[in-house]
Amino acid sequence: MSLEIVRTVADLRAHIGGWRGDGHSVGLVPTMGALHEGHLSLVRQSLDRAARTCVTLFVNPKQFGPNEDLAVYPREEAADAAKLETEGAHLLFAPGIEEMYPDGAATKVSVPGLGGILEGQSRPGFFDGVATVVAKLLIQAQPDIALFGEKDYQQLQVIKRMVADLNIPVHIEGGAIVREADGLALSSRNVYLSPEERAVAPTLNATIKAVAERFAAGEDAAALSAWAVDQLLEAGFGPVDYVTVRDAASLEPLTRHDGTPSRVLAAAKLGRTRLIDNVAV
Ligand code: AMP
């Protein structure tokens, strides 16, 4: 079977309805395109878990702030489609802006609390944009499972909360972070890095790994965060939005390791590129 591309909700539903009629389970992998191995690992996970896989490609303007990179965000649909075809994905839903947000569209999905901290604080409105578009995609496609990368760890928690709160009948699955050999998490935004910045970028992962190890060994979270910020500034990052140790599910701050599953999360700018990363303790 080769990859089919659809651009309207009606065509998406017709395809998925056909699969349902044949008794197939459905996996959904939402993306903003410029696909790399991180995205493709989610596609493989979906192909493994469901009989049919639909990938979505939509650069969602509602999750970009006024001073962010919407205008220059990489768009390479033909190359993305070729990669998905090679992986064996079944359907690509690539709607235009007017299909997703027709004139008059007004409804917003918001997840206060989880969506207001960390990334939500650094990027006001970001998680409203994410929650709104993901809710729409889940209602449009009605998959059995939907897959999201741990690269965007807070996003994964926000989406789980939203799905539980709205009783959306889908199972949300996380996928492990895919990294370069030197530790840098793959991201569509890594193409913005200059060669000099690219050489510095792995320091982010190295630093939060050190924080995770030292936190597990009993050191104080606040002192480790302060140390990590210094390390990053010294390496050439700046500003550093946060380096923090959190409860892995609620994302509440932690002070000392007490066995609670926890996660170190960080966000910092490197030149004009904002990088995020996280690791389990
Ligand atoms: P994006 O296109 O950046 O919105 O990402 C689409 C999906 O791919 C999200 O669920 C991301 O968390 C996931 N993703 C992005 N980068 C990675 C990575 N390096 N490893 C695993 N998943 C990723």
PDB file of C-alpha atoms in Angstrom, residues 106-221:
ATOM      1  CA  ALA A 106     -13.291  30.692  18.066  1.00  0.00           C
ATOM      2  CA  THR A 107     -13.060  27.725  20.427  1.00  0.00           C
ATOM      3  CA  LYS A 108      -9.911  27.311  22.460  1.00  0.00           C
ATOM      4  CA  VAL A 109      -8.845  24.357  24.603  1.00  0.00           C
ATOM      5  CA  SER A 110      -6.823  25.349  27.639  1.00  0.00           C
ATOM      6  CA  VAL A 111      -5.135  23.208  30.287  1.00  0.00           C
ATOM      7  CA  PRO A 112      -4.414  25.579  33.174  1.00  0.00           C
ATOM      8  CA  GLY A 113      -1.943  24.375  35.778  1.00  0.00           C
ATOM      9  CA  LEU A 114       0.135  21.902  33.762  1.00  0.00           C
ATOM     10  CA  GLY A 115      -0.086  24.160  30.707  1.00  0.00           C
ATOM     11  CA  GLY A 116       0.798  27.341  32.573  1.00  0.00           C
ATOM     12  CA  ILE A 117       4.221  26.392  33.969  1.00  0.00           C
ATOM     13  CA  LEU A 118       7.678  25.972  32.340  1.00  0.00           C
ATOM     14  CA  GLU A 119       7.084  26.140  28.569  1.00  0.00           C
ATOM     15  CA  GLY A 120       3.699  27.752  29.244  1.00  0.00           C
ATOM     16  CA  GLN A 121       5.409  30.505  31.213  1.00  0.00           C
ATOM     17  CA  SER A 122       8.195  31.055  28.673  1.00  0.00           C
ATOM     18  CA  ARG A 123       5.797  30.858  25.732  1.00  0.00           C
ATOM     19  CA  PRO A 124       2.413  32.333  26.759  1.00  0.00           C
ATOM     20  CA  GLY A 125      -0.445  30.744  24.825  1.00  0.00           C
ATOM     21  CA  PHE A 126       1.733  27.922  23.507  1.00  0.00           C
ATOM     22  CA  PHE A 127      -0.121  25.075  25.205  1.00  0.00           C
ATOM     23  CA  ASP A 128      -3.530  26.564  24.373  1.00  0.00           C
ATOM     24  CA  GLY A 129      -2.444  26.345  20.740  1.00  0.00           C
ATOM     25  CA  VAL A 130      -1.149  22.799  21.169  1.00  0.00           C
ATOM     26  CA  ALA A 131      -4.186  21.568  23.128  1.00  0.00           C
ATOM     27  CA  THR A 132      -6.612  23.159  20.664  1.00  0.00           C
ATOM     28  CA  VAL A 133      -5.010  21.654  17.557  1.00  0.00           C
ATOM     29  CA  VAL A 134      -4.448  18.225  19.138  1.00  0.00           C
ATOM     30  CA  ALA A 135      -8.058  18.102  20.382  1.00  0.00           C
ATOM     31  CA  LYS A 136      -9.200  18.925  16.850  1.00  0.00           C
ATOM     32  CA  LEU A 137      -6.949  16.292  15.262  1.00  0.00           C
ATOM     33  CA  LEU A 138      -8.132  13.633  17.732  1.00  0.00           C
ATOM     34  CA  ILE A 139     -11.782  14.474  17.048  1.00  0.00           C
ATOM     35  CA  GLN A 140     -11.187  14.622  13.297  1.00  0.00           C
ATOM     36  CA  ALA A 141      -9.354  11.294  13.037  1.00  0.00           C
ATOM     37  CA  GLN A 142     -10.722   9.411  16.078  1.00  0.00           C
ATOM     38  CA  PRO A 143      -7.688   7.109  16.312  1.00  0.00           C
ATOM     39  CA  ASP A 144      -7.284   4.282  18.827  1.00  0.00           C
ATOM     40  CA  ILE A 145      -3.863   5.538  19.819  1.00  0.00           C
ATOM     41  CA  ALA A 146      -1.992   8.797  19.293  1.00  0.00           C
ATOM     42  CA  LEU A 147       1.762   9.080  19.691  1.00  0.00           C
ATOM     43  CA  PHE A 148       3.801  11.979  21.034  1.00  0.00           C
ATOM     44  CA  GLY A 149       7.540  12.225  21.702  1.00  0.00           C
ATOM     45  CA  GLU A 150       9.040  12.597  25.165  1.00  0.00           C
ATOM     46  CA  LYS A 151      11.226  15.270  23.543  1.00  0.00           C
ATOM     47  CA  ASP A 152       8.272  17.561  24.298  1.00  0.00           C
ATOM     48  CA  TYR A 153       7.778  16.028  27.720  1.00  0.00           C
ATOM     49  CA  GLN A 154       5.480  18.694  29.162  1.00  0.00           C
ATOM     50  CA  GLN A 155       3.391  18.632  25.983  1.00  0.00           C
ATOM     51  CA  LEU A 156       2.894  14.885  26.463  1.00  0.00           C
ATOM     52  CA  GLN A 157       1.650  15.462  30.034  1.00  0.00           C
ATOM     53  CA  VAL A 158      -0.632  18.318  28.937  1.00  0.00           C
ATOM     54  CA  ILE A 159      -2.158  16.139  26.205  1.00  0.00           C
ATOM     55  CA  LYS A 160      -2.709  13.227  28.619  1.00  0.00           C
ATOM     56  CA  ARG A 161      -4.467  15.621  31.022  1.00  0.00           C
ATOM     57  CA  MET A 162      -6.644  17.084  28.243  1.00  0.00           C
ATOM     58  CA  VAL A 163      -7.647  13.651  26.919  1.00  0.00           C
ATOM     59  CA  ALA A 164      -8.590  12.491  30.417  1.00  0.00           C
ATOM     60  CA  ASP A 165     -10.468  15.723  31.203  1.00  0.00           C
ATOM     61  CA  LEU A 166     -12.444  15.714  27.938  1.00  0.00           C
ATOM     62  CA  ASN A 167     -13.051  11.933  27.901  1.00  0.00           C
ATOM     63  CA  ILE A 168     -11.571  11.686  24.419  1.00  0.00           C
ATOM     64  CA  PRO A 169     -11.571   7.947  23.641  1.00  0.00           C
ATOM     65  CA  VAL A 170      -7.920   7.541  22.640  1.00  0.00           C
ATOM     66  CA  HIS A 171      -4.844   6.041  24.255  1.00  0.00           C
ATOM     67  CA  ILE A 172      -1.927   8.497  24.369  1.00  0.00           C
ATOM     68  CA  GLU A 173       1.491   6.884  24.017  1.00  0.00           C
ATOM     69  CA  GLY A 174       4.885   8.510  24.553  1.00  0.00           C
ATOM     70  CA  GLY A 175       7.933   7.721  22.442  1.00  0.00           C
ATOM     71  CA  ALA A 176      11.559   7.809  23.635  1.00  0.00           C
ATOM     72  CA  ILE A 177      13.712  10.785  22.632  1.00  0.00           C
ATOM     73  CA  VAL A 178      15.867  10.173  19.547  1.00  0.00           C
ATOM     74  CA  ARG A 179      19.271  11.866  19.812  1.00  0.00           C
ATOM     75  CA  GLU A 180      22.361  12.521  17.736  1.00  0.00           C
ATOM     76  CA  ALA A 181      25.428  10.484  18.742  1.00  0.00           C
ATOM     77  CA  ASP A 182      26.665  13.442  20.838  1.00  0.00           C
ATOM     78  CA  GLY A 183      23.420  13.643  22.825  1.00  0.00           C
ATOM     79  CA  LEU A 184      21.659  16.529  21.070  1.00  0.00           C
ATOM     80  CA  ALA A 185      17.940  15.709  20.806  1.00  0.00           C
ATOM     81  CA  LEU A 186      16.770  15.739  17.190  1.00  0.00           C
ATOM     82  CA  SER A 187      14.575  18.732  16.424  1.00  0.00           C
ATOM     83  CA  SER A 188      13.258  20.368  13.274  1.00  0.00           C
ATOM     84  CA  ARG A 189      14.723  23.581  14.707  1.00  0.00           C
ATOM     85  CA  ASN A 190      18.308  22.236  14.826  1.00  0.00           C
ATOM     86  CA  VAL A 191      18.716  23.406  11.191  1.00  0.00           C
ATOM     87  CA  TYR A 192      18.810  26.970  12.567  1.00  0.00           C
ATOM     88  CA  LEU A 193      22.080  26.268  14.446  1.00  0.00           C
ATOM     89  CA  SER A 194      25.332  27.636  13.005  1.00  0.00           C
ATOM     90  CA  PRO A 195      28.278  25.178  12.973  1.00  0.00           C
ATOM     91  CA  GLU A 196      29.655  26.894  16.095  1.00  0.00           C
ATOM     92  CA  GLU A 197      26.297  26.656  17.891  1.00  0.00           C
ATOM     93  CA  ARG A 198      25.882  23.045  16.786  1.00  0.00           C
ATOM     94  CA  ALA A 199      29.204  22.238  18.473  1.00  0.00           C
ATOM     95  CA  VAL A 200      27.979  23.790  21.753  1.00  0.00           C
ATOM     96  CA  ALA A 201      24.421  22.388  21.619  1.00  0.00           C
ATOM     97  CA  PRO A 202      25.154  18.929  23.179  1.00  0.00           C
ATOM     98  CA  THR A 203      26.150  20.720  26.407  1.00  0.00           C
ATOM     99  CA  LEU A 204      22.424  21.030  27.142  1.00  0.00           C
ATOM    100  CA  ASN A 205      21.954  17.265  27.294  1.00  0.00           C
ATOM    101  CA  ALA A 206      25.263  16.674  29.081  1.00  0.00           C
ATOM    102  CA  THR A 207      24.309  19.231  31.748  1.00  0.00           C
ATOM    103  CA  ILE A 208      20.838  17.879  32.502  1.00  0.00           C
ATOM    104  CA  LYS A 209      22.204  14.324  32.578  1.00  0.00           C
ATOM    105  CA  ALA A 210      24.680  15.455  35.228  1.00  0.00           C
ATOM    106  CA  VAL A 211      21.833  17.119  37.157  1.00  0.00           C
ATOM    107  CA  ALA A 212      19.802  13.893  37.016  1.00  0.00           C
ATOM    108  CA  GLU A 213      22.703  11.790  38.294  1.00  0.00           C
ATOM    109  CA  ARG A 214      23.602  14.197  41.095  1.00  0.00           C
ATOM    110  CA  PHE A 215      19.947  14.611  42.125  1.00  0.00           C
ATOM    111  CA  ALA A 216      19.598  10.813  42.299  1.00  0.00           C
ATOM    112  CA  ALA A 217      22.748  10.762  44.456  1.00  0.00           C
ATOM    113  CA  GLY A 218      21.099  13.097  46.980  1.00  0.00           C
ATOM    114  CA  GLU A 219      22.066  16.649  45.992  1.00  0.00           C
ATOM    115  CA  ASP A 220      19.622  19.545  46.376  1.00  0.00           C
ATOM    116  CA  ALA A 221      17.540  20.414  43.292  1.00  0.00           C
TER     117      ALA A 221
END
